[in-house]
Coordinates of C-alpha atoms and ligand atoms in Angstrom, one line a residue:
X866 CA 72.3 101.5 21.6
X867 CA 70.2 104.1 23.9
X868 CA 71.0 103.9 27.4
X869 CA 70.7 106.1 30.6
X870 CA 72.7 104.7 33.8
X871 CA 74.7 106.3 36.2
X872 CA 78.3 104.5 35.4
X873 CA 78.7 102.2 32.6
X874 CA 82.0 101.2 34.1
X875 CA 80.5 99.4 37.0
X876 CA 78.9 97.1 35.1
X877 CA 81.8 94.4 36.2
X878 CA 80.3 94.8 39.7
X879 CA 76.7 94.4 38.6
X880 CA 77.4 91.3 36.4
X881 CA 78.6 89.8 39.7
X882 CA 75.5 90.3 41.0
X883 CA 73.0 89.1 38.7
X884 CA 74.8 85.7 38.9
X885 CA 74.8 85.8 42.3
X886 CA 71.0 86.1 42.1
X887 CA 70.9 84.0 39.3
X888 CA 72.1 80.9 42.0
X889 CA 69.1 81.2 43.7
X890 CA 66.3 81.6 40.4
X891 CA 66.3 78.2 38.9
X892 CA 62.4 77.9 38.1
X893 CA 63.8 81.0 36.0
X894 CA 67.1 79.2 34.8
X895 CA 64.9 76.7 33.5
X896 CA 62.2 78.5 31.7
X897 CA 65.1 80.3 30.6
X898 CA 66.7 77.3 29.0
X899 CA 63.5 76.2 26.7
X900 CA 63.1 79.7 26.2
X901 CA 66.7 80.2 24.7
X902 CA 65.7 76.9 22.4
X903 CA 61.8 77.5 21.3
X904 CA 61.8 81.1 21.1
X905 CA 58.4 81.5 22.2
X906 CA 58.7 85.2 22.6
X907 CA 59.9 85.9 18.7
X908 CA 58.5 89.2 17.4
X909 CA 57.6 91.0 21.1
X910 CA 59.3 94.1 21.3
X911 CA 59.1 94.6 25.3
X912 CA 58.8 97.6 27.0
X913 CA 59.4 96.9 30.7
X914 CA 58.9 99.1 33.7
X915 CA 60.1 97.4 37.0
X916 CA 62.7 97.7 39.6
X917 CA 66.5 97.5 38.2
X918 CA 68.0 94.5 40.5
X919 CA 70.0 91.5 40.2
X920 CA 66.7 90.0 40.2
X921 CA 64.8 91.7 37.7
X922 CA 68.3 91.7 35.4
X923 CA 67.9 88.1 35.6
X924 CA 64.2 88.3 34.0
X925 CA 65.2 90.3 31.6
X926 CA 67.7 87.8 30.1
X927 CA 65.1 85.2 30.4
X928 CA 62.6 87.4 28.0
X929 CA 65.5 88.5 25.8
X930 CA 66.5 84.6 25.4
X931 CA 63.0 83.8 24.6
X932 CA 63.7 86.1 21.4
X933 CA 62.1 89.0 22.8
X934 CA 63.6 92.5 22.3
X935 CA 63.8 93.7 25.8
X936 CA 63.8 97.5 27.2
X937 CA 64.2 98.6 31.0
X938 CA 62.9 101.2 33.1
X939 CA 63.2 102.1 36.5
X940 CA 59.3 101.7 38.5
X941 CA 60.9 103.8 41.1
X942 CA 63.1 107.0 41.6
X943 CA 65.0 105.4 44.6
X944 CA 65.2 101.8 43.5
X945 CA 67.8 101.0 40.8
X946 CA 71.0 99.5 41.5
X947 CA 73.3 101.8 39.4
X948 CA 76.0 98.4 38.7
X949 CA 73.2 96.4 37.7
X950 CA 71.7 98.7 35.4
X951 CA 75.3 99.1 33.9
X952 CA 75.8 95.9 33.6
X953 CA 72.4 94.9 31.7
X954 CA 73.7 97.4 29.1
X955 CA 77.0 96.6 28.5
X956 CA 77.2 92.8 29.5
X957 CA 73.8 91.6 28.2
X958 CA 72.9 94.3 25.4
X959 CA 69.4 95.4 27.1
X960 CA 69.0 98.8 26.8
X961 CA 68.2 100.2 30.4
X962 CA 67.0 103.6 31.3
X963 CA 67.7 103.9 35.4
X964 CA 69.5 106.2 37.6
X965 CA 69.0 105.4 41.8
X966 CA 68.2 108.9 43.2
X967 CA 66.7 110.4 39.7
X968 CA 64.4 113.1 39.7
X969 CA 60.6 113.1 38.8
X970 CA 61.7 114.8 35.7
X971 CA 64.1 111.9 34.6
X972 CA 62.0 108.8 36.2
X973 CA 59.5 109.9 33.0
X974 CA 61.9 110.7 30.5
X975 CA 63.2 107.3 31.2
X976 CA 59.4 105.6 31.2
X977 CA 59.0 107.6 27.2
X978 CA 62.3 106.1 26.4
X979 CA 61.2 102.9 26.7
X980 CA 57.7 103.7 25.0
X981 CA 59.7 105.4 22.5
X982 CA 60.3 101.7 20.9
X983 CA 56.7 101.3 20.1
X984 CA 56.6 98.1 21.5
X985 CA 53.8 95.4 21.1
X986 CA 53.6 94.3 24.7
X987 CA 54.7 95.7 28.2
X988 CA 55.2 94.5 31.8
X989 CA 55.2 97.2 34.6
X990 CA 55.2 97.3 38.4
X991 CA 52.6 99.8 39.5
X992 CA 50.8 100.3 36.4
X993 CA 53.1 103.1 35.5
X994 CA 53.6 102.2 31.9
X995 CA 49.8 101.5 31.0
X996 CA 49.4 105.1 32.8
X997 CA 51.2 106.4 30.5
X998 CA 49.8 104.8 27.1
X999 CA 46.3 105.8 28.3
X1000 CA 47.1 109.3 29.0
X1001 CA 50.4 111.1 27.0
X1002 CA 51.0 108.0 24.7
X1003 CA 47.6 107.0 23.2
X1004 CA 49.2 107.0 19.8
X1005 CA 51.1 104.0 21.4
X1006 CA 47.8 101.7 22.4
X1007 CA 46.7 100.3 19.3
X1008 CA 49.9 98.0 18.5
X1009 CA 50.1 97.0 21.8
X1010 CA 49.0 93.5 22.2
X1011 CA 48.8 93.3 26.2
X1012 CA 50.4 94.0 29.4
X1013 CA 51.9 91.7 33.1
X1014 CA 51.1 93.4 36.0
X1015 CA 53.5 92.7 39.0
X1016 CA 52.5 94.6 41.8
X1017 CA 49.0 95.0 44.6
X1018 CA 48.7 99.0 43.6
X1019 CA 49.4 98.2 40.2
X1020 CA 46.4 95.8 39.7
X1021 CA 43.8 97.8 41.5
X1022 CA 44.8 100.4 39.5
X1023 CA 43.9 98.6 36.4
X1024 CA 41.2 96.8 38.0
X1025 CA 39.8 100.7 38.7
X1026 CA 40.6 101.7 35.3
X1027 CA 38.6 98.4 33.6
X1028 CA 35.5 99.5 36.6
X1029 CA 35.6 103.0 34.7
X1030 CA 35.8 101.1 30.7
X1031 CA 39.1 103.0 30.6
X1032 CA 41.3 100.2 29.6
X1033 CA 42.3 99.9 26.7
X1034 CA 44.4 96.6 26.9
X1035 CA 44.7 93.4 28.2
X1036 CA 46.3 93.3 31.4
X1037 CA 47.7 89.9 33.0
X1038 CA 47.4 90.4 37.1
X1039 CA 51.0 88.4 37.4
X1040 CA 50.9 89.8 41.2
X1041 CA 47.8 87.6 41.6
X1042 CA 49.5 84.2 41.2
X1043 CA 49.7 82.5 44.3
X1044 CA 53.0 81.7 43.7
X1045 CA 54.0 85.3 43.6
X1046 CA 52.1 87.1 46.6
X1047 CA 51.7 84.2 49.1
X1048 CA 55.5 84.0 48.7
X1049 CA 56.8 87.7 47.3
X1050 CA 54.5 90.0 49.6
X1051 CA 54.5 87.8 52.8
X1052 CA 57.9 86.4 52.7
X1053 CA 59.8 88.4 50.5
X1054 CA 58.5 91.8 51.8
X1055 CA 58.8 90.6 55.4
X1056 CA 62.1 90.4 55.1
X1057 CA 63.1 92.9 52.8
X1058 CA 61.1 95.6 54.5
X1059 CA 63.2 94.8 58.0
X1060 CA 66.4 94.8 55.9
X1061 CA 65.6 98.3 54.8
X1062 CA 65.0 99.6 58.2
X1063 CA 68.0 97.9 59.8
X1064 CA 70.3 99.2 57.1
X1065 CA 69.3 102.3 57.4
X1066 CA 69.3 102.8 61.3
X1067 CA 71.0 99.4 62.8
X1068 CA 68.3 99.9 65.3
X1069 CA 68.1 97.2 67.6
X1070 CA 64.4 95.5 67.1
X1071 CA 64.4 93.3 70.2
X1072 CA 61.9 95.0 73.0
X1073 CA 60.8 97.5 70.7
X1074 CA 57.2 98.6 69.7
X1075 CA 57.2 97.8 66.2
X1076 CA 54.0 99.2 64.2
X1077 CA 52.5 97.6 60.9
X1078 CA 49.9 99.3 59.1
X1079 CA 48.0 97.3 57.2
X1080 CA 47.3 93.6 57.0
X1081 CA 47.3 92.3 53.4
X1082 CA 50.2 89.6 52.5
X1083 CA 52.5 91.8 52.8
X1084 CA 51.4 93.1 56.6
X1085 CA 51.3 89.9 57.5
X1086 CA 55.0 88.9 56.9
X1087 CA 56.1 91.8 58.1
X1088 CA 54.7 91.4 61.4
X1089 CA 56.1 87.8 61.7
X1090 CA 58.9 88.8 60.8
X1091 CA 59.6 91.8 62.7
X1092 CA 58.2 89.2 66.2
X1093 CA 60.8 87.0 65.1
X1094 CA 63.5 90.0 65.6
X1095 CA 61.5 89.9 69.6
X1096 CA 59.8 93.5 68.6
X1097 CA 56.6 93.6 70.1
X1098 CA 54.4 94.0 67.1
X1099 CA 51.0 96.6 67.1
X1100 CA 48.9 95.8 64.0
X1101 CA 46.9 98.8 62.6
X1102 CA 43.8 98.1 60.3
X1103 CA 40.6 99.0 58.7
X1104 CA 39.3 95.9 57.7
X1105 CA 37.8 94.2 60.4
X1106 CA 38.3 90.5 59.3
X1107 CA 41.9 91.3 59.2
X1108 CA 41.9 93.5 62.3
X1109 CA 40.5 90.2 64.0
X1110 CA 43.2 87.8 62.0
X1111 CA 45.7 90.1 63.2
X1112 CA 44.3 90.0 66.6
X1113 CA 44.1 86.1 66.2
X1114 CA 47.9 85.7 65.2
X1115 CA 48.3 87.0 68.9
X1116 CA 49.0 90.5 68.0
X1117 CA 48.1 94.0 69.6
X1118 CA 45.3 95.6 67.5
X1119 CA 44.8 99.5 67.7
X1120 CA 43.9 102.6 65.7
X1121 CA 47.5 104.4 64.6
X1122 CA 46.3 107.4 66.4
X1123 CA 47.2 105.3 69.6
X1124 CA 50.0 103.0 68.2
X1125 CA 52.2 105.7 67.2
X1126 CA 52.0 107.9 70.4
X1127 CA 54.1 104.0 72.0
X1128 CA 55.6 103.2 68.4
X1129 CA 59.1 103.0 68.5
X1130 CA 59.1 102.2 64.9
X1131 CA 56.1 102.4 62.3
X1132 CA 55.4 101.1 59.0
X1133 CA 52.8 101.4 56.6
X1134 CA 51.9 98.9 53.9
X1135 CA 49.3 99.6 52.4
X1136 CA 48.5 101.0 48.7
X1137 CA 46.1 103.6 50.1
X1138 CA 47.7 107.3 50.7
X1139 CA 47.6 109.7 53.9
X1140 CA 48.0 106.7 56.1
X1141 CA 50.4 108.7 58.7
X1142 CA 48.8 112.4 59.1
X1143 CA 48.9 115.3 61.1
X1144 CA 47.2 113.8 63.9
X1145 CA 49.6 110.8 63.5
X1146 CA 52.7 112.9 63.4
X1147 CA 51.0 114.9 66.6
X1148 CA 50.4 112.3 68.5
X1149 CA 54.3 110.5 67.6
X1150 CA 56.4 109.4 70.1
X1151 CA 59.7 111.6 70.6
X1152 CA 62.5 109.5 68.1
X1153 CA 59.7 107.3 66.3
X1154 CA 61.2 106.0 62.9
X1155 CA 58.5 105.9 60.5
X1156 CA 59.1 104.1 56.9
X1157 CA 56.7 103.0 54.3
X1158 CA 57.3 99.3 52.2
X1159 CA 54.0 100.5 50.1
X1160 CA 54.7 101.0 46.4
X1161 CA 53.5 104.8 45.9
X1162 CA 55.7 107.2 48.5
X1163 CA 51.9 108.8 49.2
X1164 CA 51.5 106.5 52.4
X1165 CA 53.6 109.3 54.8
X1166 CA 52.1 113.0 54.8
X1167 CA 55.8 114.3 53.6
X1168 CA 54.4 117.0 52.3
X1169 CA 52.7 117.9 55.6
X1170 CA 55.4 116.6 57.8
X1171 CA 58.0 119.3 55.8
X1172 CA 55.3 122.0 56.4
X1173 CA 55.6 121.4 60.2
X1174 CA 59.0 120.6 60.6
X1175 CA 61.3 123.5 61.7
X1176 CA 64.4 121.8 60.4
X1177 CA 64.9 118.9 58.2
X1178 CA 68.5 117.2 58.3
X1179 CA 69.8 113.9 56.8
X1180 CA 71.3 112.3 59.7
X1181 CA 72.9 108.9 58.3
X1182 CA 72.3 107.8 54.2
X1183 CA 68.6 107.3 54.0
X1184 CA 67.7 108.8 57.0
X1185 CA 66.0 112.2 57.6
X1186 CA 65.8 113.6 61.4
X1187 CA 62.4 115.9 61.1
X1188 CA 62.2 118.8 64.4
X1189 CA 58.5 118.7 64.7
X1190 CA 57.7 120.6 67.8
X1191 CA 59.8 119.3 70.8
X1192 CA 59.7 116.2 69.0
X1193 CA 62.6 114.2 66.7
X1194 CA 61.2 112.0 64.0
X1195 CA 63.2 110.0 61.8
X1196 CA 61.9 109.1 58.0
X1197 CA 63.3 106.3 56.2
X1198 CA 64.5 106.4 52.3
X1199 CA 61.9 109.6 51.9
X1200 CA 59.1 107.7 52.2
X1201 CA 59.6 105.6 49.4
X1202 CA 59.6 102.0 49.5
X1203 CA 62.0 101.5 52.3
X1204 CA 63.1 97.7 51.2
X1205 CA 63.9 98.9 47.7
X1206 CA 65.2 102.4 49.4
X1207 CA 67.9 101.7 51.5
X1208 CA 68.6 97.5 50.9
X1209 CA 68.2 95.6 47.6
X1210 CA 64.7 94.1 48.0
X1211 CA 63.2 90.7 47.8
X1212 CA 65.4 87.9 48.0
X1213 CA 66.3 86.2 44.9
X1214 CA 64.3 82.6 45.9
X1215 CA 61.1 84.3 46.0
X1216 CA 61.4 86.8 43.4
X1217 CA 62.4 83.3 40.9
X1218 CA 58.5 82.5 41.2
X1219 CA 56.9 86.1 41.1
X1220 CA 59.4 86.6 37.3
X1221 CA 58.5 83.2 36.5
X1222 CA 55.4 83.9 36.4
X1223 CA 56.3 87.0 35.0
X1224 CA 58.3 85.2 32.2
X1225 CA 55.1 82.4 31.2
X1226 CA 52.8 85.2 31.4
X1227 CA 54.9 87.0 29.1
X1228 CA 54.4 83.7 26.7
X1229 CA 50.7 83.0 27.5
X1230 CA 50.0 86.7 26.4
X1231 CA 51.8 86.5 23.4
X1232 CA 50.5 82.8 22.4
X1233 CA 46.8 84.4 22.9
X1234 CA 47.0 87.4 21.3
X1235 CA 44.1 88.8 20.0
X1236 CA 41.7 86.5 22.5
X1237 CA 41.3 89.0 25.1
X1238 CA 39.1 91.4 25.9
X1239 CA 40.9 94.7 27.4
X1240 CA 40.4 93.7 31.1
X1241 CA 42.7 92.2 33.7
X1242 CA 43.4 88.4 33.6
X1243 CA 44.4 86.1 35.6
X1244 CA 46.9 83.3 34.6
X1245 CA 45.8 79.9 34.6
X1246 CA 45.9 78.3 37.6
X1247 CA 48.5 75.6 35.8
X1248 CA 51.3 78.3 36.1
X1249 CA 51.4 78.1 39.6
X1250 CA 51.4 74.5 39.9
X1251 CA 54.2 74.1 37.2
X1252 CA 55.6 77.0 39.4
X1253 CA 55.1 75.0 42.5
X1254 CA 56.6 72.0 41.3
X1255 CA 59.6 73.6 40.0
X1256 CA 60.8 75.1 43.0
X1257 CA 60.2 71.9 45.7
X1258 CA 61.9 70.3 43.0
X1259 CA 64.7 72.3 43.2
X1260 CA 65.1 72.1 46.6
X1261 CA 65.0 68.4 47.1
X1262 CA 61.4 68.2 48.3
X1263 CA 59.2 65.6 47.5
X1264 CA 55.5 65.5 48.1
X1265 CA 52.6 62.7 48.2
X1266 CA 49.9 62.2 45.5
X1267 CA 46.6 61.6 45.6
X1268 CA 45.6 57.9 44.9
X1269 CA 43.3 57.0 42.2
X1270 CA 40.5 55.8 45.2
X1271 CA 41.1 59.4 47.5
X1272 CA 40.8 61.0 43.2
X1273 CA 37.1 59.5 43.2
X1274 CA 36.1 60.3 46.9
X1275 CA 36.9 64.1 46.2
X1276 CA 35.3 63.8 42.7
X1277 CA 32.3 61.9 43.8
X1278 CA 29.0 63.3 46.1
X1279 CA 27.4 59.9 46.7
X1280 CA 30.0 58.5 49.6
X1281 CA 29.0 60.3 53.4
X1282 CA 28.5 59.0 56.4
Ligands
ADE570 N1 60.3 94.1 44.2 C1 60.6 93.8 45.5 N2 61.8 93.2 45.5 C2 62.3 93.2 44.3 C3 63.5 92.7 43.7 N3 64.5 92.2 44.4 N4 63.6 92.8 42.3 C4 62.6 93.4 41.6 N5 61.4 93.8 42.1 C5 61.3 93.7 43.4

């Protein structure tokens, strides 16, 4: 078997993790039970681009019990857990190509290994995959049969290429299921994203001037999350309706030029690049931490912020002290995502729905093969229900259900006042 991970011999290590996750996944347990006895993935060869975790390890044994053969690539240079990549190979037999701290070089040599299989479907996070069969790898397009789509920048990516009749697949938004970004982005990166920056800096957050940029699901969480800690929370935004949202949930609202100059932390979310500048890093507070928790490491000016630094210095694991004038400023896991960077990510509970859905899209596309037309689909709104269900199931809540009478009311137009 082809492989690429850094230590084959911690895969004891990482096999402890994935069933610790694994505790906390049982939508996924239990698709992965009728998958292991109907097959309904027999035949896909799966080529999957995503972040190596105890999570995603987790998904891949679902798809791989489904029938399908399964391999792994990292979706990010700084995100792979090195004993959780080992293990996948040598404890499940999924060939994984992932290596936390890899250069550009390697992060694509890894994403053609995976291509390499020719396989007949493929599931990325961040579009990276699809990238690639539409650009170096167009021999690869015509057997593949579709694609899941995990992540916000990875969908309006496709949704831009499908605007520009550049697609040349069908693509399953999977990050559009409510049951992956009401939960994933708000909840999951909320907490995830403060894990990363507490890991890295053990900062206290109490009484601090905690800055969000951008107020999608994942903003939102982020800033609950970080009020919860007792940080004082500044929301930048462009879009007004969500400016006034954020202003509405009782938080400060300001342009970043401002926020920074009082931030004592900063952190952007949101899929668009150039976010923190020059002007930003001029107008910084002296000892601001700034990290990102988008997907692409494009949201912080590095490149400009190396051109005005006088000295650069890692200061603590993930942590780089930039002398910018008079002024200190600390970035977090180089940018990159900082949840993924310097903790593990998501929590297992919420990342059970977002691979669920990952798992019965994986089925839905493979059932309709052939039906779609190469643009990007949602899944049925069913999923998410079945999703839904699952998980109060599972932890012990029960809810109420309509009555046949209040079925009528709702269906019928004739009954008002
Ligand atoms: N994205 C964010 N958190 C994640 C996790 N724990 N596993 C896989 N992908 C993720």
């Amino acid at each position: 078997m082809k492989y690429d991970v850094k230590d084959i011999k911690l895969a004891g290590a990482g096999k402890q993790l994935i069933e610790w996750a694994e505790r906390e996944m049982p939508v996924l347990r239990l698709i992965q039970k009728r998958f292991a006895k109907e097959k309904p993935l027999k035949g896909v060869t799966l080529a999957a681009c995503l972040h190596v975790t105890s999570e995603t390890a987790n998904l891949m044994r679902t798809l791989k019990a489904g029938g399908a053969d399964v391999y792994l690539a990292a979706s990010n240079p700084l995100s792979p857990n090195d004993a959780v990549a080992a293990a996948l190979v040598k404890e499940y037999g999924i060939p994984t190509f992932a290596i936390k701290g890899e250069d550009n070089k390697t992060y694509f040599k890894h994403l053609n290994a995976v291509l390499d299989v020719k396989p007949n479907m493929t599931m990325d996070d961040g579009a990276d995959l699809v990238s690639l069969l539409h650009t170096t790898r167009k021999e690869l397009l015509a057997g593949v049969v579709g694609s899941n789509e995990e992540t916000t920048t990875g969908v309006i990516r496709l949704r831009a290429m499908e605007k520009d009749k550049a697609l040349k697949i069908p693509v399953l938004a999977v990050n559009d299921n409510m049951t992956k970004h009401m939960f994933d982005n708000r909840y999951g990166t909320g907490q995830s994203t403060l894990d990363g920056v507490i890991r890295a800096t053990n900062i206290l957050l109490a009484g601090r001037n905690f800055v969000v940029v951008g107020y999608g699901w994942c903003g939102r969480g982020l800033a609950s999350r970080a009020e919860g800690m007792g940080s004082h929370v500044i929301v930048c935004e462009v879009d007004p309706v969500k400016a006034l949202e954020a202003r509405m949930d009782g938080y400060r609202v300001m342009p970043l030029v401002e926020a920074i100059a009082i931030a004592d932390i900063v952190v952007t979310v949101t899929g668009d690049k150039h976010i923190i500048d020059v002007a930003h890093i001029k107008a910084a507070k002296d000892g601001v931490v700034l990290a990102n928790s988008g997907h692409f490491d494009v949201e912080i000016n590095k490149v400009a912020m190396k051109k005005m630094a006088k000295s650069i210095r890692t200061v603590r694991p993930f942590v780089e002290e930039y002398v910018i004038g008079k002024k200190k400023i600390y970035l977090l896991a180089e940018g990159r995502l900082v949840n993924l960077g310097s903790a593990e990510g998501h929590p297992a509970s919420v990342m059970d729905m977002s691979f669920a859905g990952q798992a019965l899209g994986s089925e839905y596309m493979w059932d309709n093969k052939g039906k779609f037309e190469n643009r990007v689909y949602a899944l049925p709104p069913e999923v998410d229900q079945e999703i839904a269900r699952i998980k109060l199931k599972s932890e012990g809540v029960e809810i109420d259900a309509l009555t046949a009478e209040q079925k009528e009311y709702l269906a019928s137009w004739k009954e008002g006042t």
